[in-house]
């Protein structure tokens, strides 16, 4: 039989991502004899990961009950196993201490730190059993499903700043439309197709026609030696990345294009 262990109040360790939770034997149950540990200190556990296998202590005259698997109801790292093999553990006793994962980096519902599927952390009534994640900041425009915590975002920002200092560069923001390129839905049949990129953003969408502005290539190659270029647009994300992937990657320069 598998049975989730109870979580008691945890003592806070360093930082918001280091909350330690006590995993306890279910209260009100029979005392349990610890038969086997299924994890070691330092191991990653998810919700429903088996921590230990125990045998209920039968009352006098009762038949031997089936073994129980005690599970974690938290995702994180095992910091301490509280018991010895063969020991009888009273109901409500602490069996392990888990440093909870704050899920600071999440990609499509999966925590990049512990691997927990955060979409599973729901109770039957649809409410979250625990605070799911500290990842609330989208850092990469091309991957909106990637979220990081504010602490992670600040750290990445500091690393960007240090990289710019090392490279002795500033950031130059460059608008895409009417600055680097021209895009239109209108196409003249008598117009030369040289240097024009024709594309659709999806089935049924209008055909778009894009061309680099005069001297754009020379401008980018020269300015990239002095600045790290960040390109932005009021157009859709799909439009921006189609242009960047089709046009801007062809320009031989040290530019970094972040749309």
PDB file of C-alpha atoms in Angstrom:
ATOM      1  CA  UNK A   1       0.000   0.000   0.000  1.00  0.00           C
ATOM      2  CA  UNK A   2       1.233   3.452  -0.865  1.00  0.00           C
ATOM      3  CA  UNK A   3       0.583   6.301   1.508  1.00  0.00           C
ATOM      4  CA  UNK A   4       1.638   9.963   1.327  1.00  0.00           C
ATOM      5  CA  UNK A   5       3.562  11.171   4.309  1.00  0.00           C
ATOM      6  CA  UNK A   6       2.467  14.265   6.196  1.00  0.00           C
ATOM      7  CA  UNK A   7       4.437  17.495   5.923  1.00  0.00           C
ATOM      8  CA  UNK A   8       5.076  19.402   9.080  1.00  0.00           C
ATOM      9  CA  UNK A   9       6.191  22.971   9.524  1.00  0.00           C
ATOM     10  CA  UNK A  10       9.620  23.613   8.082  1.00  0.00           C
ATOM     11  CA  UNK A  11      12.491  25.675   9.338  1.00  0.00           C
ATOM     12  CA  UNK A  12      13.652  28.259   6.852  1.00  0.00           C
ATOM     13  CA  UNK A  13      17.202  27.920   5.607  1.00  0.00           C
ATOM     14  CA  UNK A  14      19.146  30.461   3.589  1.00  0.00           C
ATOM     15  CA  UNK A  15      17.080  32.354   1.016  1.00  0.00           C
ATOM     16  CA  UNK A  16      13.538  31.850  -0.203  1.00  0.00           C
ATOM     17  CA  UNK A  17      14.520  28.776  -2.218  1.00  0.00           C
ATOM     18  CA  UNK A  18      15.789  26.837   0.823  1.00  0.00           C
ATOM     19  CA  UNK A  19      12.630  26.084   2.827  1.00  0.00           C
ATOM     20  CA  UNK A  20      13.099  22.794   4.672  1.00  0.00           C
ATOM     21  CA  UNK A  21       9.993  20.681   5.238  1.00  0.00           C
ATOM     22  CA  UNK A  22       9.651  17.776   7.656  1.00  0.00           C
ATOM     23  CA  UNK A  23       8.108  14.679   6.099  1.00  0.00           C
ATOM     24  CA  UNK A  24       6.174  12.768   8.757  1.00  0.00           C
ATOM     25  CA  UNK A  25       4.466   9.423   9.126  1.00  0.00           C
ATOM     26  CA  UNK A  26       0.683   9.728   8.783  1.00  0.00           C
ATOM     27  CA  UNK A  27      -0.923  10.756  12.057  1.00  0.00           C
ATOM     28  CA  UNK A  28      -3.504   8.394  13.495  1.00  0.00           C
ATOM     29  CA  UNK A  29      -2.090   5.340  11.765  1.00  0.00           C
ATOM     30  CA  UNK A  30      -0.416   2.306  13.258  1.00  0.00           C
ATOM     31  CA  UNK A  31       3.207   2.561  14.363  1.00  0.00           C
ATOM     32  CA  UNK A  32       5.490   1.543  11.522  1.00  0.00           C
ATOM     33  CA  UNK A  33       8.671  -0.466  11.407  1.00  0.00           C
ATOM     34  CA  UNK A  34      11.184   1.035   8.975  1.00  0.00           C
ATOM     35  CA  UNK A  35      12.212  -1.659   6.497  1.00  0.00           C
ATOM     36  CA  UNK A  36      13.973   0.151   3.658  1.00  0.00           C
ATOM     37  CA  UNK A  37      15.000   3.611   2.525  1.00  0.00           C
ATOM     38  CA  UNK A  38      14.257   4.353  -1.111  1.00  0.00           C
ATOM     39  CA  UNK A  39      16.274   7.597  -1.194  1.00  0.00           C
ATOM     40  CA  UNK A  40      19.589   8.908   0.093  1.00  0.00           C
ATOM     41  CA  UNK A  41      20.562  12.344   1.430  1.00  0.00           C
ATOM     42  CA  UNK A  42      21.115  14.646  -1.515  1.00  0.00           C
ATOM     43  CA  UNK A  43      18.657  12.798  -3.750  1.00  0.00           C
ATOM     44  CA  UNK A  44      16.033  14.678  -5.749  1.00  0.00           C
ATOM     45  CA  UNK A  45      12.434  13.776  -4.965  1.00  0.00           C
ATOM     46  CA  UNK A  46       9.195  14.792  -6.595  1.00  0.00           C
ATOM     47  CA  UNK A  47       5.656  14.748  -5.316  1.00  0.00           C
ATOM     48  CA  UNK A  48       4.719  11.063  -4.811  1.00  0.00           C
ATOM     49  CA  UNK A  49       8.339   9.893  -4.779  1.00  0.00           C
ATOM     50  CA  UNK A  50       8.673   6.925  -2.418  1.00  0.00           C
ATOM     51  CA  UNK A  51      10.878   7.768   0.559  1.00  0.00           C
ATOM     52  CA  UNK A  52      10.667   4.610   2.639  1.00  0.00           C
ATOM     53  CA  UNK A  53       9.029   1.197   2.881  1.00  0.00           C
ATOM     54  CA  UNK A  54       7.544   0.352   6.262  1.00  0.00           C
ATOM     55  CA  UNK A  55       5.555  -2.442   7.889  1.00  0.00           C
ATOM     56  CA  UNK A  56       2.623  -1.564  10.192  1.00  0.00           C
ATOM     57  CA  UNK A  57       2.944  -2.981  13.696  1.00  0.00           C
ATOM     58  CA  UNK A  58      -0.167  -5.169  14.165  1.00  0.00           C
ATOM     59  CA  UNK A  59      -2.109  -5.127  17.402  1.00  0.00           C
ATOM     60  CA  UNK A  60      -2.286  -8.310  19.445  1.00  0.00           C
ATOM     61  CA  UNK A  61      -4.307 -10.902  17.610  1.00  0.00           C
ATOM     62  CA  UNK A  62      -4.290  -9.024  14.308  1.00  0.00           C
ATOM     63  CA  UNK A  63      -2.879 -10.428  11.112  1.00  0.00           C
ATOM     64  CA  UNK A  64       0.226  -8.909   9.623  1.00  0.00           C
ATOM     65  CA  UNK A  65      -0.705  -5.952   7.433  1.00  0.00           C
ATOM     66  CA  UNK A  66       0.706  -5.203   4.011  1.00  0.00           C
ATOM     67  CA  UNK A  67       3.803  -3.065   3.715  1.00  0.00           C
ATOM     68  CA  UNK A  68       3.334   0.678   3.209  1.00  0.00           C
ATOM     69  CA  UNK A  69       5.270   3.013   0.949  1.00  0.00           C
ATOM     70  CA  UNK A  70       5.669   6.450   2.466  1.00  0.00           C
ATOM     71  CA  UNK A  71       5.764   9.155  -0.194  1.00  0.00           C
ATOM     72  CA  UNK A  72       6.864  12.760  -0.260  1.00  0.00           C
ATOM     73  CA  UNK A  73       4.261  15.431  -0.876  1.00  0.00           C
ATOM     74  CA  UNK A  74       6.973  17.956  -1.764  1.00  0.00           C
ATOM     75  CA  UNK A  75       9.529  18.260  -4.549  1.00  0.00           C
ATOM     76  CA  UNK A  76      13.085  19.048  -3.575  1.00  0.00           C
ATOM     77  CA  UNK A  77      16.308  17.591  -2.200  1.00  0.00           C
ATOM     78  CA  UNK A  78      16.510  15.143   0.697  1.00  0.00           C
ATOM     79  CA  UNK A  79      18.637  16.729   3.426  1.00  0.00           C
ATOM     80  CA  UNK A  80      18.228  14.211   6.255  1.00  0.00           C
ATOM     81  CA  UNK A  81      16.809  10.743   6.862  1.00  0.00           C
ATOM     82  CA  UNK A  82      15.465  10.541  10.406  1.00  0.00           C
ATOM     83  CA  UNK A  83      15.544   6.916  11.441  1.00  0.00           C
ATOM     84  CA  UNK A  84      17.390   3.627  11.416  1.00  0.00           C
ATOM     85  CA  UNK A  85      16.387   0.446   9.613  1.00  0.00           C
ATOM     86  CA  UNK A  86      14.344  -1.753  11.926  1.00  0.00           C
ATOM     87  CA  UNK A  87      13.293   1.180  14.097  1.00  0.00           C
ATOM     88  CA  UNK A  88       9.629   1.520  15.120  1.00  0.00           C
ATOM     89  CA  UNK A  89       8.322   4.926  14.114  1.00  0.00           C
ATOM     90  CA  UNK A  90       5.307   6.329  16.014  1.00  0.00           C
ATOM     91  CA  UNK A  91       2.513   8.059  14.075  1.00  0.00           C
ATOM     92  CA  UNK A  92       3.331  11.665  13.266  1.00  0.00           C
ATOM     93  CA  UNK A  93       7.090  11.211  13.668  1.00  0.00           C
ATOM     94  CA  UNK A  94       9.532  12.868  11.281  1.00  0.00           C
ATOM     95  CA  UNK A  95      11.033  10.415   8.805  1.00  0.00           C
ATOM     96  CA  UNK A  96      12.884  12.825   6.519  1.00  0.00           C
ATOM     97  CA  UNK A  97      13.669  16.471   5.897  1.00  0.00           C
ATOM     98  CA  UNK A  98      13.366  17.834   2.382  1.00  0.00           C
ATOM     99  CA  UNK A  99      14.689  21.166   1.154  1.00  0.00           C
ATOM    100  CA  UNK A 100      11.814  22.249  -1.014  1.00  0.00           C
ATOM    101  CA  UNK A 101      12.435  23.229  -4.612  1.00  0.00           C
ATOM    102  CA  UNK A 102      11.065  26.689  -5.371  1.00  0.00           C
ATOM    103  CA  UNK A 103      10.955  25.760  -9.080  1.00  0.00           C
ATOM    104  CA  UNK A 104      12.911  28.885 -10.088  1.00  0.00           C
ATOM    105  CA  UNK A 105      13.146  27.899 -13.773  1.00  0.00           C
ATOM    106  CA  UNK A 106      10.095  26.426 -15.493  1.00  0.00           C
ATOM    107  CA  UNK A 107       9.756  25.300 -19.104  1.00  0.00           C
ATOM    108  CA  UNK A 108       6.324  24.270 -20.366  1.00  0.00           C
ATOM    109  CA  UNK A 109       5.194  23.317 -16.884  1.00  0.00           C
ATOM    110  CA  UNK A 110       8.341  21.318 -16.018  1.00  0.00           C
ATOM    111  CA  UNK A 111      10.798  22.507 -13.376  1.00  0.00           C
ATOM    112  CA  UNK A 112      14.327  22.652 -14.770  1.00  0.00           C
ATOM    113  CA  UNK A 113      15.789  22.110 -11.282  1.00  0.00           C
ATOM    114  CA  UNK A 114      13.962  19.037 -10.000  1.00  0.00           C
ATOM    115  CA  UNK A 115      12.051  17.823 -13.053  1.00  0.00           C
ATOM    116  CA  UNK A 116       8.647  18.027 -11.360  1.00  0.00           C
ATOM    117  CA  UNK A 117       5.620  18.355 -13.643  1.00  0.00           C
ATOM    118  CA  UNK A 118       4.005  21.359 -11.984  1.00  0.00           C
ATOM    119  CA  UNK A 119       0.701  20.764 -13.751  1.00  0.00           C
ATOM    120  CA  UNK A 120       0.249  17.720 -11.497  1.00  0.00           C
ATOM    121  CA  UNK A 121       0.390  19.770  -8.301  1.00  0.00           C
ATOM    122  CA  UNK A 122      -3.367  20.203  -8.148  1.00  0.00           C
ATOM    123  CA  UNK A 123      -5.831  18.889  -5.618  1.00  0.00           C
ATOM    124  CA  UNK A 124      -9.072  17.221  -6.659  1.00  0.00           C
ATOM    125  CA  UNK A 125     -11.038  20.419  -6.156  1.00  0.00           C
ATOM    126  CA  UNK A 126      -8.783  22.235  -8.614  1.00  0.00           C
ATOM    127  CA  UNK A 127      -6.934  24.321  -6.056  1.00  0.00           C
ATOM    128  CA  UNK A 128      -3.186  24.253  -5.704  1.00  0.00           C
ATOM    129  CA  UNK A 129      -2.015  22.250  -2.719  1.00  0.00           C
ATOM    130  CA  UNK A 130       1.167  24.300  -2.295  1.00  0.00           C
ATOM    131  CA  UNK A 131       2.651  27.415  -3.906  1.00  0.00           C
ATOM    132  CA  UNK A 132       3.743  25.929  -7.216  1.00  0.00           C
ATOM    133  CA  UNK A 133       6.613  28.097  -8.431  1.00  0.00           C
ATOM    134  CA  UNK A 134       8.526  31.322  -7.942  1.00  0.00           C
ATOM    135  CA  UNK A 135       9.097  31.539 -11.713  1.00  0.00           C
ATOM    136  CA  UNK A 136       7.035  34.528 -12.843  1.00  0.00           C
ATOM    137  CA  UNK A 137       9.382  36.353 -15.233  1.00  0.00           C
ATOM    138  CA  UNK A 138       9.597  35.595 -18.959  1.00  0.00           C
ATOM    139  CA  UNK A 139      13.213  36.071 -20.034  1.00  0.00           C
ATOM    140  CA  UNK A 140      13.333  34.918 -23.659  1.00  0.00           C
ATOM    141  CA  UNK A 141      10.884  36.444 -26.107  1.00  0.00           C
ATOM    142  CA  UNK A 142      11.241  33.571 -28.541  1.00  0.00           C
ATOM    143  CA  UNK A 143      10.380  31.051 -25.803  1.00  0.00           C
ATOM    144  CA  UNK A 144       7.465  32.474 -23.775  1.00  0.00           C
ATOM    145  CA  UNK A 145       7.007  29.110 -22.033  1.00  0.00           C
ATOM    146  CA  UNK A 146      10.361  29.619 -20.275  1.00  0.00           C
ATOM    147  CA  UNK A 147       9.839  31.374 -16.937  1.00  0.00           C
ATOM    148  CA  UNK A 148      12.344  32.223 -14.206  1.00  0.00           C
ATOM    149  CA  UNK A 149      12.095  33.606 -10.689  1.00  0.00           C
ATOM    150  CA  UNK A 150      12.786  37.261  -9.944  1.00  0.00           C
ATOM    151  CA  UNK A 151      16.021  36.212  -8.213  1.00  0.00           C
ATOM    152  CA  UNK A 152      17.116  34.311 -11.325  1.00  0.00           C
ATOM    153  CA  UNK A 153      16.151  37.258 -13.526  1.00  0.00           C
ATOM    154  CA  UNK A 154      18.221  39.650 -11.398  1.00  0.00           C
ATOM    155  CA  UNK A 155      21.199  37.291 -11.532  1.00  0.00           C
ATOM    156  CA  UNK A 156      20.935  36.999 -15.305  1.00  0.00           C
ATOM    157  CA  UNK A 157      20.686  40.778 -15.545  1.00  0.00           C
ATOM    158  CA  UNK A 158      23.885  41.177 -13.523  1.00  0.00           C
ATOM    159  CA  UNK A 159      25.631  38.632 -15.744  1.00  0.00           C
ATOM    160  CA  UNK A 160      24.529  40.576 -18.841  1.00  0.00           C
ATOM    161  CA  UNK A 161      25.892  43.759 -17.317  1.00  0.00           C
ATOM    162  CA  UNK A 162      29.214  42.093 -16.494  1.00  0.00           C
ATOM    163  CA  UNK A 163      29.458  40.714 -20.048  1.00  0.00           C
ATOM    164  CA  UNK A 164      28.918  44.186 -21.509  1.00  0.00           C
ATOM    165  CA  UNK A 165      31.597  45.617 -19.211  1.00  0.00           C
ATOM    166  CA  UNK A 166      34.058  42.916 -20.266  1.00  0.00           C
ATOM    167  CA  UNK A 167      33.324  43.546 -23.931  1.00  0.00           C
ATOM    168  CA  UNK A 168      33.404  47.324 -23.381  1.00  0.00           C
ATOM    169  CA  UNK A 169      30.100  47.730 -25.202  1.00  0.00           C
ATOM    170  CA  UNK A 170      26.778  49.449 -24.642  1.00  0.00           C
ATOM    171  CA  UNK A 171      23.403  48.186 -25.819  1.00  0.00           C
ATOM    172  CA  UNK A 172      21.927  49.862 -28.894  1.00  0.00           C
ATOM    173  CA  UNK A 173      18.181  49.415 -29.381  1.00  0.00           C
ATOM    174  CA  UNK A 174      17.255  49.410 -33.063  1.00  0.00           C
ATOM    175  CA  UNK A 175      13.706  49.438 -34.379  1.00  0.00           C
ATOM    176  CA  UNK A 176      13.003  46.874 -37.065  1.00  0.00           C
ATOM    177  CA  UNK A 177      10.330  48.318 -39.335  1.00  0.00           C
ATOM    178  CA  UNK A 178      11.103  51.538 -41.228  1.00  0.00           C
ATOM    179  CA  UNK A 179      14.617  51.514 -39.728  1.00  0.00           C
ATOM    180  CA  UNK A 180      16.310  48.313 -40.852  1.00  0.00           C
ATOM    181  CA  UNK A 181      13.687  46.991 -43.234  1.00  0.00           C
ATOM    182  CA  UNK A 182      10.539  47.858 -45.138  1.00  0.00           C
ATOM    183  CA  UNK A 183       7.630  45.395 -45.210  1.00  0.00           C
ATOM    184  CA  UNK A 184       4.419  45.695 -47.207  1.00  0.00           C
ATOM    185  CA  UNK A 185       1.498  43.561 -48.324  1.00  0.00           C
ATOM    186  CA  UNK A 186       1.422  45.351 -51.674  1.00  0.00           C
ATOM    187  CA  UNK A 187       3.581  43.974 -54.439  1.00  0.00           C
ATOM    188  CA  UNK A 188       3.977  45.507 -57.891  1.00  0.00           C
ATOM    189  CA  UNK A 189       4.310  42.935 -60.660  1.00  0.00           C
ATOM    190  CA  UNK A 190       6.810  45.166 -62.484  1.00  0.00           C
ATOM    191  CA  UNK A 191       9.029  45.572 -59.399  1.00  0.00           C
ATOM    192  CA  UNK A 192      12.339  43.750 -59.384  1.00  0.00           C
ATOM    193  CA  UNK A 193      12.387  40.779 -56.994  1.00  0.00           C
ATOM    194  CA  UNK A 194      16.097  41.234 -56.306  1.00  0.00           C
ATOM    195  CA  UNK A 195      16.708  41.453 -52.584  1.00  0.00           C
ATOM    196  CA  UNK A 196      13.037  41.029 -51.654  1.00  0.00           C
ATOM    197  CA  UNK A 197      11.926  38.320 -49.248  1.00  0.00           C
ATOM    198  CA  UNK A 198       8.384  37.006 -49.816  1.00  0.00           C
ATOM    199  CA  UNK A 199       6.732  35.091 -46.970  1.00  0.00           C
ATOM    200  CA  UNK A 200       3.516  34.278 -45.110  1.00  0.00           C
ATOM    201  CA  UNK A 201       3.161  34.033 -41.336  1.00  0.00           C
ATOM    202  CA  UNK A 202       0.617  31.255 -41.621  1.00  0.00           C
ATOM    203  CA  UNK A 203      -1.817  29.494 -43.883  1.00  0.00           C
ATOM    204  CA  UNK A 204      -4.416  31.954 -45.089  1.00  0.00           C
ATOM    205  CA  UNK A 205      -2.338  34.956 -43.992  1.00  0.00           C
ATOM    206  CA  UNK A 206      -1.480  37.660 -46.566  1.00  0.00           C
ATOM    207  CA  UNK A 207       1.779  37.492 -48.481  1.00  0.00           C
ATOM    208  CA  UNK A 208       4.369  39.909 -47.078  1.00  0.00           C
ATOM    209  CA  UNK A 209       7.246  41.456 -48.999  1.00  0.00           C
ATOM    210  CA  UNK A 210      10.330  42.634 -47.095  1.00  0.00           C
ATOM    211  CA  UNK A 211      13.522  44.352 -48.145  1.00  0.00           C
ATOM    212  CA  UNK A 212      16.516  45.747 -46.262  1.00  0.00           C
ATOM    213  CA  UNK A 213      16.820  49.489 -46.317  1.00  0.00           C
ATOM    214  CA  UNK A 214      19.741  50.969 -48.314  1.00  0.00           C
ATOM    215  CA  UNK A 215      23.146  50.600 -46.596  1.00  0.00           C
ATOM    216  CA  UNK A 216      21.584  48.579 -43.741  1.00  0.00           C
ATOM    217  CA  UNK A 217      24.172  45.808 -44.073  1.00  0.00           C
ATOM    218  CA  UNK A 218      27.112  48.238 -43.869  1.00  0.00           C
ATOM    219  CA  UNK A 219      25.528  50.053 -40.921  1.00  0.00           C
ATOM    220  CA  UNK A 220      25.025  46.875 -38.892  1.00  0.00           C
ATOM    221  CA  UNK A 221      28.512  45.512 -39.572  1.00  0.00           C
ATOM    222  CA  UNK A 222      30.153  48.763 -38.476  1.00  0.00           C
ATOM    223  CA  UNK A 223      27.949  49.570 -35.494  1.00  0.00           C
ATOM    224  CA  UNK A 224      28.219  46.005 -34.148  1.00  0.00           C
ATOM    225  CA  UNK A 225      31.885  46.649 -33.350  1.00  0.00           C
ATOM    226  CA  UNK A 226      30.806  49.309 -30.854  1.00  0.00           C
ATOM    227  CA  UNK A 227      27.456  48.073 -29.551  1.00  0.00           C
ATOM    228  CA  UNK A 228      25.517  44.956 -28.727  1.00  0.00           C
ATOM    229  CA  UNK A 229      22.463  45.340 -30.935  1.00  0.00           C
ATOM    230  CA  UNK A 230      18.984  44.591 -29.630  1.00  0.00           C
ATOM    231  CA  UNK A 231      16.290  44.696 -32.294  1.00  0.00           C
ATOM    232  CA  UNK A 232      12.654  45.322 -31.388  1.00  0.00           C
ATOM    233  CA  UNK A 233       9.351  45.719 -33.220  1.00  0.00           C
ATOM    234  CA  UNK A 234       5.692  46.379 -32.564  1.00  0.00           C
ATOM    235  CA  UNK A 235       4.902  43.501 -34.902  1.00  0.00           C
ATOM    236  CA  UNK A 236       4.078  39.995 -33.737  1.00  0.00           C
ATOM    237  CA  UNK A 237       6.693  37.679 -32.242  1.00  0.00           C
ATOM    238  CA  UNK A 238       6.369  35.335 -35.219  1.00  0.00           C
ATOM    239  CA  UNK A 239       6.973  38.206 -37.631  1.00  0.00           C
ATOM    240  CA  UNK A 240      10.030  39.412 -35.698  1.00  0.00           C
ATOM    241  CA  UNK A 241      11.677  36.000 -35.583  1.00  0.00           C
ATOM    242  CA  UNK A 242      10.878  35.250 -39.208  1.00  0.00           C
ATOM    243  CA  UNK A 243      12.684  38.436 -40.215  1.00  0.00           C
ATOM    244  CA  UNK A 244      15.586  37.818 -37.844  1.00  0.00           C
ATOM    245  CA  UNK A 245      16.002  34.223 -38.968  1.00  0.00           C
ATOM    246  CA  UNK A 246      15.748  35.015 -42.671  1.00  0.00           C
ATOM    247  CA  UNK A 247      17.454  38.373 -43.072  1.00  0.00           C
ATOM    248  CA  UNK A 248      19.586  39.371 -40.141  1.00  0.00           C
ATOM    249  CA  UNK A 249      21.477  36.102 -39.686  1.00  0.00           C
ATOM    250  CA  UNK A 250      22.895  36.566 -43.206  1.00  0.00           C
ATOM    251  CA  UNK A 251      24.711  39.737 -42.204  1.00  0.00           C
ATOM    252  CA  UNK A 252      28.309  38.890 -41.358  1.00  0.00           C
ATOM    253  CA  UNK A 253      28.959  40.826 -38.181  1.00  0.00           C
ATOM    254  CA  UNK A 254      29.363  40.321 -34.462  1.00  0.00           C
ATOM    255  CA  UNK A 255      25.849  41.632 -33.828  1.00  0.00           C
ATOM    256  CA  UNK A 256      23.627  40.002 -31.208  1.00  0.00           C
ATOM    257  CA  UNK A 257      20.010  40.244 -32.252  1.00  0.00           C
ATOM    258  CA  UNK A 258      17.563  39.880 -29.388  1.00  0.00           C
ATOM    259  CA  UNK A 259      13.961  40.289 -30.519  1.00  0.00           C
TER     260      UNK A 259
END
